[in-house]
């Protein structure tokens, strides 16, 4: 789907837009189901990159404590806990520029993935850039999906990251897809980009072949110490419009309402679910930032008559 068509969809009257996205949603998904995903930062902070939104970049004083790669046992304990709490997807994130075949830390991650895979949840990892050799090993170890966001439009990307390029992101995505892993790819809104930038991002996402299996939509969490610390919050109706447009452009993708839910009202989240969001991060921590408490989310889903998706 190309930009002019996306713009037309996005700009239609609000209720027409969410009605249409709801129709698309119900054609492809159960309307009452939301997938719960648990996120774990397996290696925190000290990252060489300068992503302006990120509390884990070593270039900014954000107060995030650097931590080494977690042990397999500690990660497995968290994964079991996630499954017991009802998550069907376990996502492990590392604050790395990327991974290299042959690096012992990469081997350690592969070993951990093999074990986590046995628990029966979808296994997602986000380790930064990689090429085909690493992608094939991750696939063989049992990774379901690799998360690598394009984050914003190609034009706006250099405003938020200078240590790697949009093309670098696309190259990693190419390797992920060539290796046969599903792609989890989305972005962040509220970094100072225009609404048109957001639609250009959706245009790139919808142009991937195959299309992403899931699309995380993050609202910037303005982290103290980062260059974006003063950014104002995103307007909730802009978020809902983007969720709806993403649902229409990518009918079969899970649309994950990701970072920034702590600042969204229950009503705002309800509109996002109506518009086509069908996955959330569950549990009180994202990577370094806060997420709503698990019982708050359970209550919200119950009040909206939504059920957590189950394994299989
Ligand atoms: N280092 C890897 C990478 O860059 O792909 C993986 C971890 S990185 C933290 C994963 C994603 O989290 C980013 O691409 C971005 O979309 C999201 N993210 C990071 N910090 C955020 C923030 N402050 N607010 C919203 N989303 C954020
Ligand atoms: C994604 O798109 N959002 C998640 C996951 N993929 C790795 C990460 C959100 C991070 C929020 C900021 C933090 O916790 O530091
Ligand atoms: Fe590093 Fe990823 Fe954060 Fe960028 S988003 S600074 S690559 S951890």
Tab-separated table of C-alpha atoms and ligand atoms in Angstrom:
chain	number	residue	atom	x	y	z
A	1	UNK	CA	0.000	0.000	0.000
A	2	UNK	CA	1.435	3.317	-1.098
A	3	UNK	CA	1.591	6.641	0.705
A	4	UNK	CA	-1.304	8.443	-1.064
A	5	UNK	CA	-3.660	5.586	-0.209
A	6	UNK	CA	-2.403	5.421	3.377
A	7	UNK	CA	-2.930	9.148	3.710
A	8	UNK	CA	-6.482	8.861	2.434
A	9	UNK	CA	-7.202	6.083	4.931
A	10	UNK	CA	-5.569	7.963	7.806
A	11	UNK	CA	-7.333	11.248	7.120
A	12	UNK	CA	-10.889	9.989	6.819
A	13	UNK	CA	-13.321	10.942	9.599
A	14	UNK	CA	-12.196	9.304	12.848
A	15	UNK	CA	-15.200	7.050	13.338
A	16	UNK	CA	-15.203	5.954	9.686
A	17	UNK	CA	-11.549	5.023	10.078
A	18	UNK	CA	-11.943	2.928	13.208
A	19	UNK	CA	-15.097	1.300	11.870
A	20	UNK	CA	-13.241	0.245	8.750
A	21	UNK	CA	-10.195	-0.995	10.659
A	22	UNK	CA	-12.491	-2.941	12.989
A	23	UNK	CA	-14.067	-4.651	9.981
A	24	UNK	CA	-10.642	-5.570	8.616
A	25	UNK	CA	-9.617	-6.771	12.051
A	26	UNK	CA	-12.639	-9.044	12.439
A	27	UNK	CA	-12.019	-10.625	9.037
A	28	UNK	CA	-8.619	-11.851	10.152
A	29	UNK	CA	-8.660	-12.073	13.924
A	30	UNK	CA	-10.877	-12.889	16.862
A	31	UNK	CA	-12.106	-9.543	18.075
A	32	UNK	CA	-11.983	-10.518	21.737
A	33	UNK	CA	-8.420	-11.804	21.932
A	34	UNK	CA	-5.248	-9.999	22.973
A	35	UNK	CA	-1.844	-11.648	23.018
A	36	UNK	CA	0.232	-11.138	26.156
A	37	UNK	CA	3.991	-10.902	25.622
A	38	UNK	CA	6.647	-10.713	28.291
A	39	UNK	CA	9.751	-8.680	27.666
A	40	UNK	CA	13.076	-9.298	29.356
A	41	UNK	CA	16.230	-7.245	29.047
A	42	UNK	CA	18.898	-9.954	28.973
A	43	UNK	CA	21.741	-7.448	28.594
A	44	UNK	CA	21.135	-3.912	29.739
A	45	UNK	CA	22.784	-0.565	28.990
A	46	UNK	CA	26.214	0.428	27.707
A	47	UNK	CA	25.195	0.350	24.042
A	48	UNK	CA	27.557	1.964	21.519
A	49	UNK	CA	24.706	3.423	19.418
A	50	UNK	CA	23.244	6.907	19.771
A	51	UNK	CA	19.509	6.295	19.252
A	52	UNK	CA	18.108	9.527	20.668
A	53	UNK	CA	15.185	7.856	22.432
A	54	UNK	CA	17.118	5.118	24.164
A	55	UNK	CA	18.015	5.006	27.848
A	56	UNK	CA	20.523	2.241	27.116
A	57	UNK	CA	22.872	4.229	24.911
A	58	UNK	CA	26.276	4.674	26.573
A	59	UNK	CA	26.364	8.218	25.167
A	60	UNK	CA	23.750	9.619	27.520
A	61	UNK	CA	23.643	9.829	31.316
A	62	UNK	CA	20.316	8.205	31.920
A	63	UNK	CA	20.958	6.498	35.223
A	64	UNK	CA	20.498	3.049	33.669
A	65	UNK	CA	22.924	0.608	35.289
A	66	UNK	CA	24.953	-1.476	32.880
A	67	UNK	CA	24.430	-5.188	33.363
A	68	UNK	CA	26.187	-8.134	31.768
A	69	UNK	CA	24.404	-10.804	29.786
A	70	UNK	CA	22.097	-12.711	32.130
A	71	UNK	CA	22.791	-16.393	32.739
A	72	UNK	CA	20.751	-19.074	31.033
A	73	UNK	CA	19.275	-20.170	34.378
A	74	UNK	CA	18.133	-16.657	35.303
A	75	UNK	CA	16.574	-16.117	31.877
A	76	UNK	CA	14.837	-19.489	32.010
A	77	UNK	CA	13.384	-18.701	35.428
A	78	UNK	CA	11.896	-15.484	33.999
A	79	UNK	CA	10.567	-17.331	30.963
A	80	UNK	CA	8.829	-19.941	33.144
A	81	UNK	CA	7.322	-17.172	35.245
A	82	UNK	CA	6.077	-15.450	32.076
A	83	UNK	CA	4.380	-18.628	30.917
A	84	UNK	CA	2.776	-19.181	34.312
A	85	UNK	CA	1.427	-15.637	34.196
A	86	UNK	CA	-0.271	-16.308	30.849
A	87	UNK	CA	2.147	-14.901	28.291
A	88	UNK	CA	2.323	-16.743	24.988
A	89	UNK	CA	5.350	-14.886	23.740
A	90	UNK	CA	8.682	-14.296	25.432
A	91	UNK	CA	10.850	-11.501	24.013
A	92	UNK	CA	14.487	-11.141	24.968
A	93	UNK	CA	16.197	-7.826	24.276
A	94	UNK	CA	19.887	-6.979	24.365
A	95	UNK	CA	21.427	-3.513	24.251
A	96	UNK	CA	23.878	-4.417	21.536
A	97	UNK	CA	24.704	-2.719	18.266
A	98	UNK	CA	24.558	-6.224	16.861
A	99	UNK	CA	25.758	-9.805	17.156
A	100	UNK	CA	28.631	-11.659	15.504
A	101	UNK	CA	28.844	-15.326	14.754
A	102	UNK	CA	31.642	-16.815	16.852
A	103	UNK	CA	31.256	-14.370	19.751
A	104	UNK	CA	30.884	-16.494	22.900
A	105	UNK	CA	28.032	-14.262	24.095
A	106	UNK	CA	26.142	-15.058	20.894
A	107	UNK	CA	26.732	-18.778	21.489
A	108	UNK	CA	25.404	-18.320	25.020
A	109	UNK	CA	22.260	-16.648	23.687
A	110	UNK	CA	21.748	-19.486	21.186
A	111	UNK	CA	21.947	-22.034	24.008
A	112	UNK	CA	19.422	-20.053	26.028
A	113	UNK	CA	17.038	-19.796	23.079
A	114	UNK	CA	17.093	-23.593	22.636
A	115	UNK	CA	16.000	-24.016	26.258
A	116	UNK	CA	13.395	-21.240	26.256
A	117	UNK	CA	11.925	-22.729	23.074
A	118	UNK	CA	11.067	-25.913	24.947
A	119	UNK	CA	8.568	-24.021	27.105
A	120	UNK	CA	6.148	-23.756	24.172
A	121	UNK	CA	5.836	-19.976	23.976
A	122	UNK	CA	6.724	-17.990	20.880
A	123	UNK	CA	10.328	-16.897	21.202
A	124	UNK	CA	11.289	-13.443	20.040
A	125	UNK	CA	14.709	-11.835	20.289
A	126	UNK	CA	16.051	-8.386	19.554
A	127	UNK	CA	19.832	-8.265	19.546
A	128	UNK	CA	20.576	-5.455	17.076
A	129	UNK	CA	22.056	-5.911	13.624
A	130	UNK	CA	23.005	-9.255	12.176
A	131	UNK	CA	23.840	-10.869	8.886
A	132	UNK	CA	22.716	-14.094	7.309
A	133	UNK	CA	25.060	-16.424	9.249
A	134	UNK	CA	23.773	-15.216	12.626
A	135	UNK	CA	20.183	-15.167	11.373
A	136	UNK	CA	20.407	-18.800	10.259
A	137	UNK	CA	21.771	-19.840	13.638
A	138	UNK	CA	19.006	-18.017	15.465
A	139	UNK	CA	16.410	-19.655	13.256
A	140	UNK	CA	17.963	-23.099	13.857
A	141	UNK	CA	17.994	-22.463	17.624
A	142	UNK	CA	14.229	-21.992	17.552
A	143	UNK	CA	13.567	-18.253	17.301
A	144	UNK	CA	10.017	-17.542	16.133
A	145	UNK	CA	10.434	-13.868	15.346
A	146	UNK	CA	13.250	-11.354	15.276
A	147	UNK	CA	12.418	-7.846	16.415
A	148	UNK	CA	14.201	-5.105	14.527
A	149	UNK	CA	12.299	-1.852	14.243
A	150	UNK	CA	12.650	0.701	11.483
A	151	UNK	CA	11.411	3.116	14.146
A	152	UNK	CA	10.361	5.975	11.836
A	153	UNK	CA	10.402	7.142	8.209
A	154	UNK	CA	13.609	6.809	6.162
A	155	UNK	CA	13.742	10.626	5.983
A	156	UNK	CA	13.455	11.235	9.720
A	157	UNK	CA	15.729	8.359	10.777
A	158	UNK	CA	19.002	10.361	10.532
A	159	UNK	CA	17.511	12.894	12.980
A	160	UNK	CA	17.336	10.261	15.709
A	161	UNK	CA	20.274	7.945	14.978
A	162	UNK	CA	23.655	8.769	13.448
A	163	UNK	CA	25.718	5.682	14.325
A	164	UNK	CA	23.921	3.458	11.836
A	165	UNK	CA	21.617	4.074	8.891
A	166	UNK	CA	18.091	3.198	7.875
A	167	UNK	CA	19.662	1.020	5.181
A	168	UNK	CA	21.577	-0.884	7.888
A	169	UNK	CA	18.223	-1.652	9.513
A	170	UNK	CA	16.847	-2.863	6.169
A	171	UNK	CA	19.904	-5.083	5.641
A	172	UNK	CA	19.336	-6.832	8.962
A	173	UNK	CA	15.658	-7.238	8.146
A	174	UNK	CA	16.670	-8.801	4.826
A	175	UNK	CA	18.904	-11.312	6.614
A	176	UNK	CA	16.126	-12.176	9.080
A	177	UNK	CA	13.694	-12.870	6.265
A	178	UNK	CA	16.204	-14.772	4.156
A	179	UNK	CA	16.848	-17.080	7.100
A	180	UNK	CA	13.119	-17.757	7.368
A	181	UNK	CA	12.432	-16.119	10.722
A	182	UNK	CA	9.256	-14.117	11.138
A	183	UNK	CA	9.828	-10.413	11.348
A	184	UNK	CA	8.632	-8.229	14.187
A	185	UNK	CA	9.080	-4.677	12.989
A	186	UNK	CA	7.505	-1.386	13.901
A	187	UNK	CA	8.436	1.958	15.327
A	188	UNK	CA	8.049	4.792	17.771
A	189	UNK	CA	5.836	7.829	17.569
A	190	UNK	CA	6.268	11.072	19.461
A	191	UNK	CA	9.921	11.736	18.649
A	192	UNK	CA	9.199	14.996	16.797
A	193	UNK	CA	8.312	13.353	13.483
A	194	UNK	CA	5.278	14.431	11.473
A	195	UNK	CA	2.159	12.364	10.949
A	196	UNK	CA	3.341	11.950	7.359
A	197	UNK	CA	6.593	10.407	8.637
A	198	UNK	CA	4.512	7.857	10.536
A	199	UNK	CA	2.629	6.935	7.368
A	200	UNK	CA	5.892	6.675	5.448
A	201	UNK	CA	6.993	4.217	8.098
A	202	UNK	CA	3.810	2.181	7.573
A	203	UNK	CA	4.429	2.309	3.818
A	204	UNK	CA	7.852	0.686	4.331
A	205	UNK	CA	6.400	-1.918	6.711
A	206	UNK	CA	3.604	-2.810	4.300
A	207	UNK	CA	6.127	-3.081	1.469
A	208	UNK	CA	8.164	-5.855	3.097
A	209	UNK	CA	7.930	-9.239	1.427
A	210	UNK	CA	6.908	-11.247	3.338
A	211	UNK	CA	5.086	-8.739	5.499
A	212	UNK	CA	5.971	-8.488	9.190
A	213	UNK	CA	4.311	-11.029	11.440
A	214	UNK	CA	3.954	-8.365	14.085
A	215	UNK	CA	4.184	-4.596	14.259
A	216	UNK	CA	4.994	-2.974	17.578
A	217	UNK	CA	3.772	0.580	17.895
A	218	UNK	CA	5.669	2.329	20.657
A	219	UNK	CA	4.838	5.753	22.038
A	220	UNK	CA	8.046	7.472	23.015
A	221	UNK	CA	8.802	7.163	26.683
A	222	UNK	CA	10.818	10.340	27.138
A	223	UNK	CA	13.727	8.989	29.152
A	224	UNK	CA	15.611	11.463	31.369
A	225	UNK	CA	19.115	12.137	30.045
A	226	UNK	CA	18.313	11.299	26.410
A	227	UNK	CA	18.122	14.034	23.757
A	228	UNK	CA	14.361	13.415	23.548
A	229	UNK	CA	13.695	13.832	27.270
A	230	UNK	CA	11.559	16.945	26.733
A	231	UNK	CA	9.310	15.565	24.007
A	232	UNK	CA	5.613	16.068	24.781
A	233	UNK	CA	3.329	13.019	24.905
A	234	UNK	CA	1.645	11.768	21.755
A	235	UNK	CA	-1.964	12.751	21.149
A	236	UNK	CA	-4.102	9.690	21.806
A	237	UNK	CA	-6.249	10.145	18.689
A	238	UNK	CA	-3.127	10.285	16.526
A	239	UNK	CA	-2.087	6.990	18.079
A	240	UNK	CA	-5.500	5.427	17.438
A	241	UNK	CA	-5.445	6.638	13.834
A	242	UNK	CA	-2.038	5.072	13.330
A	243	UNK	CA	-3.112	1.770	14.900
A	244	UNK	CA	-6.180	1.700	12.640
A	245	UNK	CA	-4.181	2.546	9.514
A	246	UNK	CA	-1.605	-0.124	10.377
A	247	UNK	CA	-4.391	-2.663	10.848
A	248	UNK	CA	-5.793	-1.831	7.404
A	249	UNK	CA	-2.381	-1.828	5.700
A	250	UNK	CA	-1.243	-5.037	7.414
A	251	UNK	CA	-4.411	-7.040	8.067
A	252	UNK	CA	-2.625	-10.241	9.067
A	253	UNK	CA	0.006	-8.727	11.337
A	254	UNK	CA	-0.340	-8.653	15.076
A	255	UNK	CA	-0.390	-4.995	15.997
A	256	UNK	CA	1.299	-4.618	19.350
A	257	UNK	CA	0.457	-1.643	21.520
A	258	UNK	CA	3.950	-1.432	22.984
A	259	UNK	CA	5.872	1.160	25.013
A	260	UNK	CA	4.058	4.107	26.530
A	261	UNK	CA	0.900	2.497	27.886
A	262	UNK	CA	1.599	3.879	31.370
A	263	UNK	CA	0.625	7.282	30.006
A	264	UNK	CA	-2.465	6.078	28.177
A	265	UNK	CA	-5.860	6.086	29.838
A	266	UNK	CA	-7.953	2.928	29.940
A	267	UNK	CA	-10.284	4.569	27.434
A	268	UNK	CA	-7.370	5.353	25.113
A	269	UNK	CA	-6.215	1.752	25.243
A	270	UNK	CA	-9.767	0.523	24.643
A	271	UNK	CA	-9.909	2.599	21.459
A	272	UNK	CA	-6.578	1.122	20.342
A	273	UNK	CA	-7.932	-2.418	20.839
A	274	UNK	CA	-11.080	-1.517	18.940
A	275	UNK	CA	-8.994	-0.027	16.125
A	276	UNK	CA	-7.005	-3.234	15.703
A	277	UNK	CA	-4.307	-3.587	18.350
A	278	UNK	CA	-4.244	-7.218	19.486
A	279	UNK	CA	-1.088	-7.648	21.501
A	280	UNK	CA	0.543	-5.955	24.487
A	281	UNK	CA	3.623	-6.257	26.643
A	282	UNK	CA	2.519	-7.652	29.954
A	283	UNK	CA	4.270	-7.191	33.286
A	284	UNK	CA	5.455	-4.104	35.113
A	285	UNK	CA	8.730	-3.636	33.230
A	286	UNK	CA	9.622	-3.215	29.566
A	287	UNK	CA	13.417	-3.176	29.092
A	288	UNK	CA	14.370	-0.335	31.425
A	289	UNK	CA	11.091	1.564	31.529
A	290	UNK	CA	7.827	1.026	33.367
A	291	UNK	CA	4.798	-0.785	32.011
A	292	UNK	CA	1.380	-1.072	33.691
A	293	UNK	CA	1.125	-3.579	36.564
A	294	UNK	CA	-0.045	-7.044	35.509
A	295	UNK	CA	-3.216	-6.925	37.625
A	296	UNK	CA	-4.114	-3.511	36.168
A	297	UNK	CA	-3.911	-5.044	32.690
A	298	UNK	CA	-5.855	-8.123	33.724
A	299	UNK	CA	-8.610	-5.866	35.071
A	300	UNK	CA	-8.608	-3.744	31.934
A	301	UNK	CA	-8.972	-6.785	29.679
A	302	UNK	CA	-11.728	-8.199	31.895
A	303	UNK	CA	-13.662	-4.933	31.868
A	304	UNK	CA	-13.434	-4.837	28.072
A	305	UNK	CA	-14.442	-8.537	27.786
A	306	UNK	CA	-11.150	-9.311	26.108
A	307	UNK	CA	-9.357	-12.604	26.724
A	308	UNK	CA	-5.642	-13.304	26.713
A	309	UNK	CA	-4.712	-15.500	23.753
A	310	UNK	CA	-3.623	-19.002	24.722
A	311	UNK	CA	-0.716	-21.109	23.494
A	312	UNK	CA	-1.284	-22.980	20.223
B	1	LIG	N1	19.458	-2.921	20.360
B	1	LIG	C1	18.416	-3.509	19.651
B	1	LIG	C2	17.868	-2.610	18.568
B	1	LIG	O1	18.185	-1.436	18.539
B	1	LIG	O2	17.115	-3.122	17.737
B	1	LIG	C3	17.276	-4.029	20.506
B	1	LIG	C4	16.760	-3.229	21.666
B	1	LIG	S1	15.968	-1.677	21.287
B	1	LIG	C5	15.826	-1.034	22.906
B	1	LIG	C6	14.329	-2.160	20.768
B	1	LIG	C7	13.329	-1.099	20.429
B	1	LIG	O3	12.779	-0.536	21.607
B	1	LIG	C8	13.771	0.108	19.647
B	1	LIG	O4	13.907	-0.137	18.282
B	1	LIG	C9	12.654	1.096	19.914
B	1	LIG	O5	11.627	0.941	18.949
B	1	LIG	C10	12.126	0.676	21.284
B	1	LIG	N2	12.424	1.694	22.310
B	1	LIG	C11	13.609	1.877	22.918
B	1	LIG	N3	13.557	2.914	23.774
B	1	LIG	C12	12.306	3.416	23.701
B	1	LIG	C13	11.644	4.514	24.333
B	1	LIG	N4	12.273	5.303	25.202
B	1	LIG	N5	10.354	4.738	24.034
B	1	LIG	C14	9.716	3.941	23.140
B	1	LIG	N6	10.299	2.914	22.497
B	1	LIG	C15	11.581	2.644	22.761
B	2	LIG	C1	9.552	-2.854	20.799
B	2	LIG	O1	9.163	-2.379	19.720
B	2	LIG	N1	9.301	-2.336	21.983
B	2	LIG	C2	9.939	-3.076	23.041
B	2	LIG	C3	10.510	-4.305	22.272
B	2	LIG	N2	10.259	-3.970	20.901
B	2	LIG	C4	11.905	-4.721	22.478
B	2	LIG	C5	10.940	-2.270	23.802
B	2	LIG	C6	10.332	-1.036	24.431
B	2	LIG	C7	11.402	-0.358	25.204
B	2	LIG	C8	10.884	0.798	26.001
B	2	LIG	C9	11.954	1.556	26.682
B	2	LIG	C10	12.706	0.828	27.760
B	2	LIG	O2	12.182	-0.083	28.423
B	2	LIG	O3	13.870	1.218	27.984
B	3	LIG	FE1	21.451	0.439	21.410
B	3	LIG	FE2	19.153	-0.596	20.500
B	3	LIG	FE3	19.152	1.405	22.348
B	3	LIG	FE4	19.875	1.926	19.840
B	3	LIG	S1	17.835	1.220	20.523
B	3	LIG	S2	20.958	2.613	21.715
B	3	LIG	S3	20.920	0.042	19.268
B	3	LIG	S4	19.912	-0.660	22.632
